[in-house]
């Protein structure tokens, strides 16, 4: 069984109302973390930055505004489902990206073929991977603190 789905999508990084530039963004979904999608942003002059958030949030955000906390996703125009805005926030800093909706929908469709929405918990080794991930996060926090 295939264990991941990935795609590269060109998105616009909206620096301000007057300035934006297109960047490649890698979308990744893995069966070892079936509830999440990862977006890796390749910003010029910086190391790639990866954000992980719920696959269901991305699915919902293509059609309607949603998200709490650090990640908000919404259609760019409530009348037309052609583009999606992804707003990422850390403290007072935020970054906004605009993507065409069809490549996101195609990626999400491929993830659904790999692991249908609602069937994430049926993966036999998910609990083991979750425990490993939690142990790794706790170890990183202890070493940083």
mmCIF file of C-alpha atoms in Angstrom:
data_model
loop_
_atom_site.group_PDB
_atom_site.id
_atom_site.type_symbol
_atom_site.label_atom_id
_atom_site.label_comp_id
_atom_site.label_asym_id
_atom_site.label_seq_id
_atom_site.Cartn_x
_atom_site.Cartn_y
_atom_site.Cartn_z
ATOM 1 C CA UNK A 1 0.000 0.000 0.000
ATOM 2 C CA UNK A 2 1.236 3.459 -0.850
ATOM 3 C CA UNK A 3 1.954 5.389 2.345
ATOM 4 C CA UNK A 4 1.985 9.023 1.205
ATOM 5 C CA UNK A 5 0.626 11.500 -1.291
ATOM 6 C CA UNK A 6 2.464 14.612 -2.339
ATOM 7 C CA UNK A 7 2.055 17.428 -4.805
ATOM 8 C CA UNK A 8 3.695 20.727 -5.617
ATOM 9 C CA UNK A 9 1.469 23.772 -5.997
ATOM 10 C CA UNK A 10 2.443 27.309 -6.927
ATOM 11 C CA UNK A 11 0.981 29.795 -4.443
ATOM 12 C CA UNK A 12 1.151 33.557 -4.155
ATOM 13 C CA UNK A 13 2.788 34.831 -0.982
ATOM 14 C CA UNK A 14 0.870 38.039 -0.223
ATOM 15 C CA UNK A 15 3.414 40.365 1.370
ATOM 16 C CA UNK A 16 1.080 43.385 1.189
ATOM 17 C CA UNK A 17 -1.831 44.576 -0.926
ATOM 18 C CA UNK A 18 0.674 45.855 -3.486
ATOM 19 C CA UNK A 19 3.303 43.103 -3.326
ATOM 20 C CA UNK A 20 3.054 39.358 -3.819
ATOM 21 C CA UNK A 21 5.233 36.710 -5.405
ATOM 22 C CA UNK A 22 4.728 33.107 -6.429
ATOM 23 C CA UNK A 23 6.457 30.319 -4.573
ATOM 24 C CA UNK A 24 6.421 26.526 -4.793
ATOM 25 C CA UNK A 25 4.634 24.801 -1.926
ATOM 26 C CA UNK A 26 4.941 21.084 -1.337
ATOM 27 C CA UNK A 27 1.786 19.404 -0.032
ATOM 28 C CA UNK A 28 2.278 16.097 1.735
ATOM 29 C CA UNK A 29 -0.014 13.568 3.390
ATOM 30 C CA UNK A 30 1.236 10.430 5.142
ATOM 31 C CA UNK A 31 -0.636 7.447 6.499
ATOM 32 C CA UNK A 32 1.565 7.507 9.617
ATOM 33 C CA UNK A 33 -0.156 10.807 10.543
ATOM 34 C CA UNK A 34 -3.546 10.343 8.871
ATOM 35 C CA UNK A 35 -5.293 13.376 10.362
ATOM 36 C CA UNK A 36 -2.738 15.944 9.141
ATOM 37 C CA UNK A 37 -1.475 17.517 5.958
ATOM 38 C CA UNK A 38 1.890 19.247 5.694
ATOM 39 C CA UNK A 39 2.625 22.286 3.579
ATOM 40 C CA UNK A 40 6.289 23.144 3.019
ATOM 41 C CA UNK A 41 6.791 26.708 1.821
ATOM 42 C CA UNK A 42 9.941 27.424 -0.186
ATOM 43 C CA UNK A 43 10.490 31.147 0.383
ATOM 44 C CA UNK A 44 13.367 32.781 -1.526
ATOM 45 C CA UNK A 45 16.441 33.263 0.619
ATOM 46 C CA UNK A 46 15.067 31.273 3.571
ATOM 47 C CA UNK A 47 15.112 27.656 4.620
ATOM 48 C CA UNK A 48 11.882 25.809 3.765
ATOM 49 C CA UNK A 49 9.178 26.167 6.413
ATOM 50 C CA UNK A 50 6.724 23.334 7.081
ATOM 51 C CA UNK A 51 3.307 23.734 8.674
ATOM 52 C CA UNK A 52 1.176 20.765 9.700
ATOM 53 C CA UNK A 53 -2.529 21.057 10.366
ATOM 54 C CA UNK A 54 -5.697 19.013 10.086
ATOM 55 C CA UNK A 55 -6.607 17.585 6.720
ATOM 56 C CA UNK A 56 -10.252 18.283 7.516
ATOM 57 C CA UNK A 57 -9.423 21.971 8.055
ATOM 58 C CA UNK A 58 -8.021 22.187 4.523
ATOM 59 C CA UNK A 59 -11.033 20.322 3.123
ATOM 60 C CA UNK A 60 -13.481 22.643 4.889
ATOM 61 C CA UNK A 61 -11.475 25.791 4.114
ATOM 62 C CA UNK A 62 -11.715 25.289 0.366
ATOM 63 C CA UNK A 63 -15.469 25.879 0.596
ATOM 64 C CA UNK A 64 -15.993 28.150 3.597
ATOM 65 C CA UNK A 65 -14.004 30.229 6.096
ATOM 66 C CA UNK A 66 -12.711 28.082 8.943
ATOM 67 C CA UNK A 67 -9.903 27.687 11.414
ATOM 68 C CA UNK A 68 -9.003 28.827 14.873
ATOM 69 C CA UNK A 69 -5.699 29.795 16.356
ATOM 70 C CA UNK A 70 -2.687 29.820 14.059
ATOM 71 C CA UNK A 71 -4.284 28.533 10.831
ATOM 72 C CA UNK A 72 -7.224 30.068 8.965
ATOM 73 C CA UNK A 73 -8.360 28.913 5.533
ATOM 74 C CA UNK A 74 -11.099 30.456 3.409
ATOM 75 C CA UNK A 75 -12.197 30.967 -0.169
ATOM 76 C CA UNK A 76 -10.705 34.224 -1.503
ATOM 77 C CA UNK A 77 -14.157 35.190 -2.804
ATOM 78 C CA UNK A 78 -17.293 33.956 -1.056
ATOM 79 C CA UNK A 79 -19.176 33.992 -4.383
ATOM 80 C CA UNK A 80 -16.643 31.964 -6.410
ATOM 81 C CA UNK A 81 -14.677 28.909 -5.301
ATOM 82 C CA UNK A 82 -11.690 29.581 -7.567
ATOM 83 C CA UNK A 83 -9.008 30.585 -5.051
ATOM 84 C CA UNK A 84 -8.228 29.842 -1.422
ATOM 85 C CA UNK A 85 -6.478 31.993 1.175
ATOM 86 C CA UNK A 86 -4.304 30.289 3.790
ATOM 87 C CA UNK A 87 -3.399 32.532 6.728
ATOM 88 C CA UNK A 88 -0.674 31.289 9.096
ATOM 89 C CA UNK A 89 0.076 33.156 12.300
ATOM 90 C CA UNK A 90 2.812 32.965 14.909
ATOM 91 C CA UNK A 91 2.375 35.465 17.703
ATOM 92 C CA UNK A 92 1.814 38.849 16.074
ATOM 93 C CA UNK A 93 3.363 37.790 12.744
ATOM 94 C CA UNK A 94 1.308 36.331 9.947
ATOM 95 C CA UNK A 95 1.773 35.116 6.410
ATOM 96 C CA UNK A 96 -0.990 34.880 3.820
ATOM 97 C CA UNK A 97 -0.880 32.624 0.774
ATOM 98 C CA UNK A 98 -3.315 32.444 -2.127
ATOM 99 C CA UNK A 99 -3.737 29.231 -4.087
ATOM 100 C CA UNK A 100 -5.908 28.114 -6.922
ATOM 101 C CA UNK A 101 -8.521 25.740 -5.478
ATOM 102 C CA UNK A 102 -8.402 22.946 -8.114
ATOM 103 C CA UNK A 103 -4.860 21.705 -7.271
ATOM 104 C CA UNK A 104 -5.766 21.637 -3.558
ATOM 105 C CA UNK A 105 -8.963 19.711 -4.295
ATOM 106 C CA UNK A 106 -7.038 17.264 -6.518
ATOM 107 C CA UNK A 107 -4.481 16.704 -3.734
ATOM 108 C CA UNK A 108 -7.232 16.207 -1.137
ATOM 109 C CA UNK A 109 -9.000 13.761 -3.458
ATOM 110 C CA UNK A 110 -5.796 11.715 -3.666
ATOM 111 C CA UNK A 111 -5.494 11.710 0.146
ATOM 112 C CA UNK A 112 -9.096 10.497 0.379
ATOM 113 C CA UNK A 113 -8.312 7.634 -1.980
ATOM 114 C CA UNK A 114 -5.395 6.658 0.246
ATOM 115 C CA UNK A 115 -7.282 7.067 3.549
ATOM 116 C CA UNK A 116 -10.983 7.947 3.259
ATOM 117 C CA UNK A 117 -12.096 10.807 5.486
ATOM 118 C CA UNK A 118 -13.420 9.325 8.723
ATOM 119 C CA UNK A 119 -11.320 6.161 8.381
ATOM 120 C CA UNK A 120 -8.086 7.610 9.809
ATOM 121 C CA UNK A 121 -8.458 5.771 13.128
ATOM 122 C CA UNK A 122 -8.678 2.404 11.399
ATOM 123 C CA UNK A 123 -4.996 2.426 10.514
ATOM 124 C CA UNK A 124 -3.497 -0.317 12.669
ATOM 125 C CA UNK A 125 -0.192 1.380 13.425
ATOM 126 C CA UNK A 126 -1.508 4.915 13.951
ATOM 127 C CA UNK A 127 -1.503 4.610 17.766
ATOM 128 C CA UNK A 128 2.119 3.448 17.748
ATOM 129 C CA UNK A 129 3.147 6.354 15.507
ATOM 130 C CA UNK A 130 1.206 8.772 17.707
ATOM 131 C CA UNK A 131 3.018 7.522 20.810
ATOM 132 C CA UNK A 132 6.390 7.850 19.052
ATOM 133 C CA UNK A 133 5.549 11.388 17.925
ATOM 134 C CA UNK A 134 4.426 12.433 21.399
ATOM 135 C CA UNK A 135 7.586 10.967 22.941
ATOM 136 C CA UNK A 136 9.719 12.838 20.383
ATOM 137 C CA UNK A 137 7.888 16.127 21.060
ATOM 138 C CA UNK A 138 8.281 15.736 24.815
ATOM 139 C CA UNK A 139 11.991 14.948 24.418
ATOM 140 C CA UNK A 140 12.491 18.030 22.197
ATOM 141 C CA UNK A 141 10.682 20.250 24.709
ATOM 142 C CA UNK A 142 12.760 18.922 27.588
ATOM 143 C CA UNK A 143 16.041 19.410 25.720
ATOM 144 C CA UNK A 144 15.034 22.965 24.661
ATOM 145 C CA UNK A 145 13.805 23.950 28.109
#
